[in-house]
Amino acid sequence: MSPFIRTPALQFIVRIGILGTGDVGSRLGTKLVSLGNEVRMGSRKAPNPKAAKWAKANGPKASAGTFADAAKFGEVVFNCTAGSVSLEALKQAGASNFAGKVLVDVANPLDFSKGMPPTLTVCNTDSLGEQIQRAFPDAKVVKALNTMGNEVMVDPGLVPGEHDTFVCGNDAQAKAKVVEVLHAFGWENPIDLGDITAARGLEMLLPIWVRLMGTLKTRNFNFKIAR
Ligand SMILES: NC(=O)c1ccc[n+]([C@@H]2O[C@H](COP(=O)([O-])OP(=O)(O)OC[C@H]3O[C@@H](n4cnc5c(N)ncnc54)[C@H](OP(=O)(O)O)[C@@H]3O)[C@@H](O)[C@H]2O)c1
């Protein structure tokens, strides 16, 4: 049975681990708490001031700990760490703490070390999503939500009209669970791109996303697949 128990109010009650204390972790964590879930945010070291502030602001269903605490707590775990260090962060989270679980990979392998625009640390014939799946074979990695700003992730209505979100991963049931989460966020028809190798294309959208942000001078835009 799906761990997402929907109520008539389109809520699903589940324990979620969020790895990452940045804008993405906070945004997703807040939305997931608002939908009725218990959410634990993780960082390299605990206590972490950003995680503590987030937990305080989000009430009794929100808590904070280390990456390992959050991974262990979550029935579903979100990777919201900087993509260039996600493998290290997941190692710190402890493979056994998220073995067999859905690991939603929202990260992008961006290298800002030479300034803007960032380059990709991996691309073309490989991707961060695949690297994570290879390094943690017992996790059910689903790439999702990496192709838009965090504001739009949980509020697609910020962008007028129809526009698209994507999932890919090797495990059909894991993808179905993530699609349920996306439905709860307001995404009606996420496009399933197949196995985790589709993460290459999803991550390679980032250079054009970054360029568009500069040109359009807003983060509230998204890709629409016309067909
Ligand atoms: N910002 C967006 O709107 C957006 C949109 C789509 C996708 N993304 C992707 O989502 C991910 C999160 O983005 P973000 O802007 O929220 O946060 P971020 O600044 O990219 O990452 C913050 C997290 O990375 C961890 N971290 C940093 N250095 C580390 C290291 N050496 N080892 C282990 N962990 C380390 C931090 O740990 P501590 O908590 O311990 O400091 C923190 O939890 C990124 O991969 C980004 O590319 C972002």
PDB file of C-alpha atoms and ligand atoms in Angstrom:
ATOM      1  CA  MET A   1       0.000   0.000   0.000  1.00  0.00           C
ATOM      2  CA  SER A   2       1.176   3.489  -0.729  1.00  0.00           C
ATOM      3  CA  PRO A   3       2.498   5.294   2.358  1.00  0.00           C
ATOM      4  CA  PHE A   4       0.684   8.388   1.135  1.00  0.00           C
ATOM      5  CA  ILE A   5      -2.714   8.344   2.798  1.00  0.00           C
ATOM      6  CA  ARG A   6      -4.790  10.924   1.006  1.00  0.00           C
ATOM      7  CA  THR A   7      -7.459  12.799   2.861  1.00  0.00           C
ATOM      8  CA  PRO A   8     -10.267  14.594   1.064  1.00  0.00           C
ATOM      9  CA  ALA A   9      -8.192  17.738   1.480  1.00  0.00           C
ATOM     10  CA  LEU A  10      -5.520  16.141  -0.716  1.00  0.00           C
ATOM     11  CA  GLN A  11      -3.191  15.591   2.171  1.00  0.00           C
ATOM     12  CA  PHE A  12      -0.935  12.611   2.537  1.00  0.00           C
ATOM     13  CA  ILE A  13       0.506  11.735   5.863  1.00  0.00           C
ATOM     14  CA  VAL A  14       4.030  10.412   5.825  1.00  0.00           C
ATOM     15  CA  ARG A  15       7.376  11.072   7.481  1.00  0.00           C
ATOM     16  CA  ILE A  16       9.765  12.908   5.240  1.00  0.00           C
ATOM     17  CA  GLY A  17      13.507  13.445   5.534  1.00  0.00           C
ATOM     18  CA  ILE A  18      14.897  16.545   3.889  1.00  0.00           C
ATOM     19  CA  LEU A  19      18.656  16.585   3.345  1.00  0.00           C
ATOM     20  CA  GLY A  20      19.578  20.232   2.961  1.00  0.00           C
ATOM     21  CA  THR A  21      19.040  23.521   4.746  1.00  0.00           C
ATOM     22  CA  GLY A  22      19.018  25.821   1.698  1.00  0.00           C
ATOM     23  CA  ASP A  23      16.102  27.438  -0.101  1.00  0.00           C
ATOM     24  CA  VAL A  24      14.979  24.145  -1.673  1.00  0.00           C
ATOM     25  CA  GLY A  25      15.010  22.183   1.578  1.00  0.00           C
ATOM     26  CA  SER A  26      13.121  24.949   3.370  1.00  0.00           C
ATOM     27  CA  ARG A  27      10.574  25.419   0.589  1.00  0.00           C
ATOM     28  CA  LEU A  28       9.817  21.711   0.167  1.00  0.00           C
ATOM     29  CA  GLY A  29       9.868  21.113   3.914  1.00  0.00           C
ATOM     30  CA  THR A  30       7.391  23.902   4.588  1.00  0.00           C
ATOM     31  CA  LYS A  31       5.040  22.703   1.856  1.00  0.00           C
ATOM     32  CA  LEU A  32       5.210  19.100   3.046  1.00  0.00           C
ATOM     33  CA  VAL A  33       4.444  20.146   6.640  1.00  0.00           C
ATOM     34  CA  SER A  34       1.530  22.253   5.392  1.00  0.00           C
ATOM     35  CA  LEU A  35       0.166  19.112   3.680  1.00  0.00           C
ATOM     36  CA  GLY A  36       0.163  17.277   7.007  1.00  0.00           C
ATOM     37  CA  ASN A  37       3.460  15.420   6.890  1.00  0.00           C
ATOM     38  CA  GLU A  38       6.083  15.187   9.604  1.00  0.00           C
ATOM     39  CA  VAL A  39       9.338  16.537   8.231  1.00  0.00           C
ATOM     40  CA  ARG A  40      12.881  16.362   9.611  1.00  0.00           C
ATOM     41  CA  MET A  41      15.496  18.619   8.016  1.00  0.00           C
ATOM     42  CA  GLY A  42      19.104  17.446   8.051  1.00  0.00           C
ATOM     43  CA  SER A  43      22.472  19.182   7.849  1.00  0.00           C
ATOM     44  CA  ARG A  44      26.137  18.222   8.192  1.00  0.00           C
ATOM     45  CA  LYS A  45      26.203  19.141  11.853  1.00  0.00           C
ATOM     46  CA  ALA A  46      23.392  19.602  14.336  1.00  0.00           C
ATOM     47  CA  PRO A  47      22.284  21.954  15.655  1.00  0.00           C
ATOM     48  CA  ASN A  48      22.307  24.035  12.488  1.00  0.00           C
ATOM     49  CA  PRO A  49      20.959  27.603  12.781  1.00  0.00           C
ATOM     50  CA  LYS A  50      19.025  27.516   9.468  1.00  0.00           C
ATOM     51  CA  ALA A  51      17.440  24.149  10.241  1.00  0.00           C
ATOM     52  CA  ALA A  52      16.585  25.241  13.785  1.00  0.00           C
ATOM     53  CA  LYS A  53      14.945  28.428  12.475  1.00  0.00           C
ATOM     54  CA  TRP A  54      12.996  26.453   9.874  1.00  0.00           C
ATOM     55  CA  ALA A  55      11.819  23.893  12.460  1.00  0.00           C
ATOM     56  CA  LYS A  56      10.723  26.626  14.876  1.00  0.00           C
ATOM     57  CA  ALA A  57       8.774  28.427  12.149  1.00  0.00           C
ATOM     58  CA  ASN A  58       6.964  25.266  11.009  1.00  0.00           C
ATOM     59  CA  GLY A  59       5.564  23.956  14.290  1.00  0.00           C
ATOM     60  CA  PRO A  60       5.451  20.557  15.969  1.00  0.00           C
ATOM     61  CA  LYS A  61       5.509  18.494  12.766  1.00  0.00           C
ATOM     62  CA  ALA A  62       8.886  20.003  11.853  1.00  0.00           C
ATOM     63  CA  SER A  63      12.185  18.933  13.385  1.00  0.00           C
ATOM     64  CA  ALA A  64      15.899  19.153  12.650  1.00  0.00           C
ATOM     65  CA  GLY A  65      18.949  16.931  12.998  1.00  0.00           C
ATOM     66  CA  THR A  66      21.935  15.656  11.073  1.00  0.00           C
ATOM     67  CA  PHE A  67      21.743  14.292   7.518  1.00  0.00           C
ATOM     68  CA  ALA A  68      21.733  10.823   9.130  1.00  0.00           C
ATOM     69  CA  ASP A  69      18.892  11.731  11.527  1.00  0.00           C
ATOM     70  CA  ALA A  70      16.767  13.061   8.656  1.00  0.00           C
ATOM     71  CA  ALA A  71      17.481  10.097   6.365  1.00  0.00           C
ATOM     72  CA  LYS A  72      16.613   7.622   9.124  1.00  0.00           C
ATOM     73  CA  PHE A  73      13.426   9.521  10.010  1.00  0.00           C
ATOM     74  CA  GLY A  74      12.062   9.774   6.482  1.00  0.00           C
ATOM     75  CA  GLU A  75       9.975   7.123   4.765  1.00  0.00           C
ATOM     76  CA  VAL A  76      10.681   9.273   1.741  1.00  0.00           C
ATOM     77  CA  VAL A  77      13.918  11.286   1.596  1.00  0.00           C
ATOM     78  CA  PHE A  78      14.647  14.387  -0.490  1.00  0.00           C
ATOM     79  CA  ASN A  79      18.187  15.225  -1.585  1.00  0.00           C
ATOM     80  CA  CYS A  80      18.297  19.021  -1.472  1.00  0.00           C
ATOM     81  CA  THR A  81      22.039  19.408  -1.071  1.00  0.00           C
ATOM     82  CA  ALA A  82      24.433  21.273  -3.364  1.00  0.00           C
ATOM     83  CA  GLY A  83      24.852  18.922  -6.322  1.00  0.00           C
ATOM     84  CA  SER A  84      28.652  19.191  -6.385  1.00  0.00           C
ATOM     85  CA  VAL A  85      28.736  17.641  -2.886  1.00  0.00           C
ATOM     86  CA  SER A  86      25.565  15.512  -2.891  1.00  0.00           C
ATOM     87  CA  LEU A  87      27.472  12.218  -2.981  1.00  0.00           C
ATOM     88  CA  GLU A  88      29.427  13.297   0.089  1.00  0.00           C
ATOM     89  CA  ALA A  89      26.264  14.506   1.847  1.00  0.00           C
ATOM     90  CA  LEU A  90      24.510  11.197   1.126  1.00  0.00           C
ATOM     91  CA  LYS A  91      27.534   9.307   2.425  1.00  0.00           C
ATOM     92  CA  GLN A  92      27.223  11.319   5.627  1.00  0.00           C
ATOM     93  CA  ALA A  93      23.498  10.478   5.714  1.00  0.00           C
ATOM     94  CA  GLY A  94      24.472   6.800   5.804  1.00  0.00           C
ATOM     95  CA  ALA A  95      23.420   4.410   3.043  1.00  0.00           C
ATOM     96  CA  SER A  96      21.637   2.099   5.482  1.00  0.00           C
ATOM     97  CA  ASN A  97      19.441   4.986   6.676  1.00  0.00           C
ATOM     98  CA  PHE A  98      17.795   5.343   3.280  1.00  0.00           C
ATOM     99  CA  ALA A  99      18.196   1.826   1.835  1.00  0.00           C
ATOM    100  CA  GLY A 100      14.957   0.638   0.241  1.00  0.00           C
ATOM    101  CA  LYS A 101      13.460   4.140   0.443  1.00  0.00           C
ATOM    102  CA  VAL A 102      12.411   6.572  -2.239  1.00  0.00           C
ATOM    103  CA  LEU A 103      15.184   9.156  -2.611  1.00  0.00           C
ATOM    104  CA  VAL A 104      13.897  12.190  -4.493  1.00  0.00           C
ATOM    105  CA  ASP A 105      16.889  13.877  -6.106  1.00  0.00           C
ATOM    106  CA  VAL A 106      16.206  17.573  -6.620  1.00  0.00           C
ATOM    107  CA  ALA A 107      19.892  18.506  -6.862  1.00  0.00           C
ATOM    108  CA  ASN A 108      21.750  19.899  -9.847  1.00  0.00           C
ATOM    109  CA  PRO A 109      25.464  19.238 -10.353  1.00  0.00           C
ATOM    110  CA  LEU A 110      26.386  22.903 -10.641  1.00  0.00           C
ATOM    111  CA  ASP A 111      29.946  24.143 -10.241  1.00  0.00           C
ATOM    112  CA  PHE A 112      30.073  27.827  -9.265  1.00  0.00           C
ATOM    113  CA  SER A 113      33.816  27.763  -8.512  1.00  0.00           C
ATOM    114  CA  LYS A 114      34.632  29.866 -11.591  1.00  0.00           C
ATOM    115  CA  GLY A 115      31.704  32.240 -11.056  1.00  0.00           C
ATOM    116  CA  MET A 116      28.645  32.706 -13.232  1.00  0.00           C
ATOM    117  CA  PRO A 117      27.384  30.998 -15.236  1.00  0.00           C
ATOM    118  CA  PRO A 118      27.923  27.709 -13.448  1.00  0.00           C
ATOM    119  CA  THR A 119      29.104  24.640 -15.342  1.00  0.00           C
ATOM    120  CA  LEU A 120      27.952  21.071 -14.840  1.00  0.00           C
ATOM    121  CA  THR A 121      30.273  18.766 -12.884  1.00  0.00           C
ATOM    122  CA  VAL A 122      28.877  15.804 -14.827  1.00  0.00           C
ATOM    123  CA  CYS A 123      26.877  15.689 -18.068  1.00  0.00           C
ATOM    124  CA  ASN A 124      26.242  14.179 -21.451  1.00  0.00           C
ATOM    125  CA  THR A 125      27.110  10.527 -20.834  1.00  0.00           C
ATOM    126  CA  ASP A 126      26.366  10.525 -17.102  1.00  0.00           C
ATOM    127  CA  SER A 127      24.458  12.543 -14.511  1.00  0.00           C
ATOM    128  CA  LEU A 128      24.273  13.212 -10.799  1.00  0.00           C
ATOM    129  CA  GLY A 129      21.070  11.173 -10.605  1.00  0.00           C
ATOM    130  CA  GLU A 130      22.880   8.170 -12.073  1.00  0.00           C
ATOM    131  CA  GLN A 131      25.958   8.699  -9.884  1.00  0.00           C
ATOM    132  CA  ILE A 132      23.710   8.673  -6.820  1.00  0.00           C
ATOM    133  CA  GLN A 133      21.849   5.550  -7.978  1.00  0.00           C
ATOM    134  CA  ARG A 134      25.177   3.755  -8.648  1.00  0.00           C
ATOM    135  CA  ALA A 135      26.691   4.812  -5.313  1.00  0.00           C
ATOM    136  CA  PHE A 136      23.550   3.858  -3.368  1.00  0.00           C
ATOM    137  CA  PRO A 137      22.051   0.895  -5.269  1.00  0.00           C
ATOM    138  CA  ASP A 138      19.556   0.096  -2.506  1.00  0.00           C
ATOM    139  CA  ALA A 139      17.931   3.536  -2.717  1.00  0.00           C
ATOM    140  CA  LYS A 140      15.101   4.119  -5.164  1.00  0.00           C
ATOM    141  CA  VAL A 141      16.330   7.308  -6.790  1.00  0.00           C
ATOM    142  CA  VAL A 142      13.767   9.483  -8.556  1.00  0.00           C
ATOM    143  CA  LYS A 143      14.929  12.689 -10.207  1.00  0.00           C
ATOM    144  CA  ALA A 144      12.257  15.374  -9.934  1.00  0.00           C
ATOM    145  CA  LEU A 145      11.672  19.117  -9.628  1.00  0.00           C
ATOM    146  CA  ASN A 146      15.260  20.090 -10.528  1.00  0.00           C
ATOM    147  CA  THR A 147      14.225  22.011 -13.674  1.00  0.00           C
ATOM    148  CA  MET A 148      12.586  25.020 -11.989  1.00  0.00           C
ATOM    149  CA  GLY A 149      13.079  27.502  -9.179  1.00  0.00           C
ATOM    150  CA  ASN A 150      12.075  26.364  -5.704  1.00  0.00           C
ATOM    151  CA  GLU A 151       9.158  28.814  -5.591  1.00  0.00           C
ATOM    152  CA  VAL A 152       7.526  27.148  -8.604  1.00  0.00           C
ATOM    153  CA  MET A 153       8.218  23.602  -7.340  1.00  0.00           C
ATOM    154  CA  VAL A 154       5.512  23.840  -4.686  1.00  0.00           C
ATOM    155  CA  ASP A 155       3.299  26.407  -6.402  1.00  0.00           C
ATOM    156  CA  PRO A 156       3.004  25.798 -10.154  1.00  0.00           C
ATOM    157  CA  GLY A 157       0.275  28.451 -10.277  1.00  0.00           C
ATOM    158  CA  LEU A 158       3.010  31.087  -9.968  1.00  0.00           C
ATOM    159  CA  VAL A 159       3.526  30.571 -13.704  1.00  0.00           C
ATOM    160  CA  PRO A 160       0.374  31.202 -15.767  1.00  0.00           C
ATOM    161  CA  GLY A 161      -0.989  28.535 -18.073  1.00  0.00           C
ATOM    162  CA  GLU A 162       0.052  24.926 -18.448  1.00  0.00           C
ATOM    163  CA  HIS A 163       3.680  23.975 -17.997  1.00  0.00           C
ATOM    164  CA  ASP A 164       5.569  20.831 -17.196  1.00  0.00           C
ATOM    165  CA  THR A 165       7.426  18.872 -14.582  1.00  0.00           C
ATOM    166  CA  PHE A 166       9.287  15.599 -15.056  1.00  0.00           C
ATOM    167  CA  VAL A 167      10.237  12.437 -13.224  1.00  0.00           C
ATOM    168  CA  CYS A 168      12.677   9.671 -14.047  1.00  0.00           C
ATOM    169  CA  GLY A 169      14.013   6.680 -12.165  1.00  0.00           C
ATOM    170  CA  ASN A 170      14.433   2.931 -12.337  1.00  0.00           C
ATOM    171  CA  ASP A 171      11.639   1.944  -9.928  1.00  0.00           C
ATOM    172  CA  ALA A 172       8.067   2.377 -11.180  1.00  0.00           C
ATOM    173  CA  GLN A 173       6.505   2.302  -7.695  1.00  0.00           C
ATOM    174  CA  ALA A 174       8.938   4.904  -6.429  1.00  0.00           C
ATOM    175  CA  LYS A 175       8.081   7.162  -9.346  1.00  0.00           C
ATOM    176  CA  ALA A 176       4.371   6.659  -8.653  1.00  0.00           C
ATOM    177  CA  LYS A 177       4.899   7.827  -5.068  1.00  0.00           C
ATOM    178  CA  VAL A 178       6.754  10.910  -6.241  1.00  0.00           C
ATOM    179  CA  VAL A 179       4.002  11.640  -8.758  1.00  0.00           C
ATOM    180  CA  GLU A 180       1.533  11.589  -5.833  1.00  0.00           C
ATOM    181  CA  VAL A 181       3.636  14.183  -4.068  1.00  0.00           C
ATOM    182  CA  LEU A 182       3.738  16.259  -7.243  1.00  0.00           C
ATOM    183  CA  HIS A 183      -0.048  16.031  -7.558  1.00  0.00           C
ATOM    184  CA  ALA A 184      -0.362  17.319  -4.002  1.00  0.00           C
ATOM    185  CA  PHE A 185       1.909  20.232  -4.947  1.00  0.00           C
ATOM    186  CA  GLY A 186      -0.468  21.062  -7.820  1.00  0.00           C
ATOM    187  CA  TRP A 187       1.225  19.361 -10.786  1.00  0.00           C
ATOM    188  CA  GLU A 188      -1.476  17.632 -12.792  1.00  0.00           C
ATOM    189  CA  ASN A 189       0.451  15.593 -15.340  1.00  0.00           C
ATOM    190  CA  PRO A 190       4.117  15.046 -14.552  1.00  0.00           C
ATOM    191  CA  ILE A 191       5.934  13.574 -17.556  1.00  0.00           C
ATOM    192  CA  ASP A 192       7.634  10.233 -16.860  1.00  0.00           C
ATOM    193  CA  LEU A 193      10.849  10.164 -18.892  1.00  0.00           C
ATOM    194  CA  GLY A 194      11.764   6.582 -18.073  1.00  0.00           C
ATOM    195  CA  ASP A 195      14.809   5.320 -16.223  1.00  0.00           C
ATOM    196  CA  ILE A 196      17.389   7.332 -14.302  1.00  0.00           C
ATOM    197  CA  THR A 197      19.520   7.971 -17.399  1.00  0.00           C
ATOM    198  CA  ALA A 198      16.957  10.658 -18.287  1.00  0.00           C
ATOM    199  CA  ALA A 199      18.527  12.661 -15.452  1.00  0.00           C
ATOM    200  CA  ARG A 200      21.221  13.627 -18.004  1.00  0.00           C
ATOM    201  CA  GLY A 201      18.762  15.681 -20.014  1.00  0.00           C
ATOM    202  CA  LEU A 202      16.976  17.058 -16.946  1.00  0.00           C
ATOM    203  CA  GLU A 203      20.252  18.281 -15.462  1.00  0.00           C
ATOM    204  CA  MET A 204      21.495  19.624 -18.807  1.00  0.00           C
ATOM    205  CA  LEU A 205      18.446  21.920 -18.863  1.00  0.00           C
ATOM    206  CA  LEU A 206      20.106  23.953 -16.131  1.00  0.00           C
ATOM    207  CA  PRO A 207      22.429  26.052 -18.304  1.00  0.00           C
ATOM    208  CA  ILE A 208      19.426  27.300 -20.294  1.00  0.00           C
ATOM    209  CA  TRP A 209      17.371  27.763 -17.102  1.00  0.00           C
ATOM    210  CA  VAL A 210      20.110  29.946 -15.603  1.00  0.00           C
ATOM    211  CA  ARG A 211      20.393  31.921 -18.851  1.00  0.00           C
ATOM    212  CA  LEU A 212      16.620  32.432 -19.001  1.00  0.00           C
ATOM    213  CA  MET A 213      16.581  33.703 -15.431  1.00  0.00           C
ATOM    214  CA  GLY A 214      19.114  36.363 -16.404  1.00  0.00           C
ATOM    215  CA  THR A 215      17.279  37.312 -19.592  1.00  0.00           C
ATOM    216  CA  LEU A 216      13.731  37.285 -18.194  1.00  0.00           C
ATOM    217  CA  LYS A 217      14.811  38.773 -14.838  1.00  0.00           C
ATOM    218  CA  THR A 218      12.470  36.489 -12.933  1.00  0.00           C
ATOM    219  CA  ARG A 219      12.573  33.000 -11.427  1.00  0.00           C
ATOM    220  CA  ASN A 220       8.876  32.411 -12.042  1.00  0.00           C
ATOM    221  CA  PHE A 221       8.983  30.716 -15.422  1.00  0.00           C
ATOM    222  CA  ASN A 222       9.031  27.107 -16.540  1.00  0.00           C
ATOM    223  CA  PHE A 223       9.371  24.771 -19.487  1.00  0.00           C
ATOM    224  CA  LYS A 224       6.233  23.824 -21.420  1.00  0.00           C
ATOM    225  CA  ILE A 225       6.305  20.878 -23.774  1.00  0.00           C
ATOM    226  CA  ALA A 226       3.955  21.732 -26.652  1.00  0.00           C
ATOM    227  CA  ARG A 227       2.681  18.721 -28.563  1.00  0.00           C
TER     228      ARG A 227
HETATM  229  N1  LIG B   1      17.618  27.067  -5.366  1.00  0.00           N
HETATM  230  C1  LIG B   1      16.706  26.632  -6.259  1.00  0.00           C
HETATM  231  O1  LIG B   1      15.682  27.278  -6.524  1.00  0.00           O
HETATM  232  C2  LIG B   1      16.950  25.302  -6.917  1.00  0.00           C
HETATM  233  C3  LIG B   1      16.088  24.877  -7.939  1.00  0.00           C
HETATM  234  C4  LIG B   1      16.252  23.609  -8.507  1.00  0.00           C
HETATM  235  C5  LIG B   1      17.262  22.772  -8.033  1.00  0.00           C
HETATM  236  N2  LIG B   1      18.103  23.226  -7.063  1.00  0.00           N
HETATM  237  C6  LIG B   1      19.147  22.321  -6.561  1.00  0.00           C
HETATM  238  O2  LIG B   1      18.744  21.919  -5.256  1.00  0.00           O
HETATM  239  C7  LIG B   1      19.883  21.739  -4.413  1.00  0.00           C
HETATM  240  C8  LIG B   1      19.737  22.598  -3.155  1.00  0.00           C
HETATM  241  O3  LIG B   1      19.804  23.956  -3.519  1.00  0.00           O
HETATM  242  P1  LIG B   1      19.737  25.111  -2.412  1.00  0.00           P
HETATM  243  O4  LIG B   1      19.909  26.385  -3.130  1.00  0.00           O
HETATM  244  O5  LIG B   1      18.553  24.903  -1.538  1.00  0.00           O
HETATM  245  O6  LIG B   1      20.967  24.794  -1.423  1.00  0.00           O
HETATM  246  P2  LIG B   1      22.536  24.712  -1.659  1.00  0.00           P
HETATM  247  O7  LIG B   1      23.145  25.928  -1.096  1.00  0.00           O
HETATM  248  O8  LIG B   1      22.862  24.353  -3.054  1.00  0.00           O
HETATM  249  O9  LIG B   1      22.914  23.440  -0.711  1.00  0.00           O
HETATM  250  C9  LIG B   1      22.786  23.554   0.657  1.00  0.00           C
HETATM  251  C10 LIG B   1      23.055  22.238   1.316  1.00  0.00           C
HETATM  252  O10 LIG B   1      24.268  21.630   0.853  1.00  0.00           O
HETATM  253  C11 LIG B   1      24.985  21.155   1.978  1.00  0.00           C
HETATM  254  N3  LIG B   1      26.440  21.158   1.740  1.00  0.00           N
HETATM  255  C12 LIG B   1      27.204  22.206   1.325  1.00  0.00           C
HETATM  256  N4  LIG B   1      28.505  21.829   1.272  1.00  0.00           N
HETATM  257  C13 LIG B   1      28.554  20.535   1.668  1.00  0.00           C
HETATM  258  C14 LIG B   1      29.599  19.584   1.814  1.00  0.00           C
HETATM  259  N5  LIG B   1      30.892  19.912   1.560  1.00  0.00           N
HETATM  260  N6  LIG B   1      29.288  18.333   2.209  1.00  0.00           N
HETATM  261  C15 LIG B   1      27.997  17.994   2.470  1.00  0.00           C
HETATM  262  N7  LIG B   1      26.957  18.851   2.352  1.00  0.00           N
HETATM  263  C16 LIG B   1      27.225  20.103   1.963  1.00  0.00           C
HETATM  264  C17 LIG B   1      24.659  22.139   3.084  1.00  0.00           C
HETATM  265  O11 LIG B   1      24.887  21.501   4.329  1.00  0.00           O
HETATM  266  P3  LIG B   1      24.684  22.313   5.733  1.00  0.00           P
HETATM  267  O12 LIG B   1      23.207  22.349   5.924  1.00  0.00           O
HETATM  268  O13 LIG B   1      25.395  21.481   6.703  1.00  0.00           O
HETATM  269  O14 LIG B   1      25.277  23.682   5.527  1.00  0.00           O
HETATM  270  C18 LIG B   1      23.205  22.437   2.819  1.00  0.00           C
HETATM  271  O15 LIG B   1      22.370  21.556   3.521  1.00  0.00           O
HETATM  272  C19 LIG B   1      21.088  22.104  -5.270  1.00  0.00           C
HETATM  273  O16 LIG B   1      21.645  20.919  -5.807  1.00  0.00           O
HETATM  274  C20 LIG B   1      20.505  22.972  -6.379  1.00  0.00           C
HETATM  275  O17 LIG B   1      21.266  22.912  -7.574  1.00  0.00           O
HETATM  276  C21 LIG B   1      17.983  24.462  -6.520  1.00  0.00           C
END
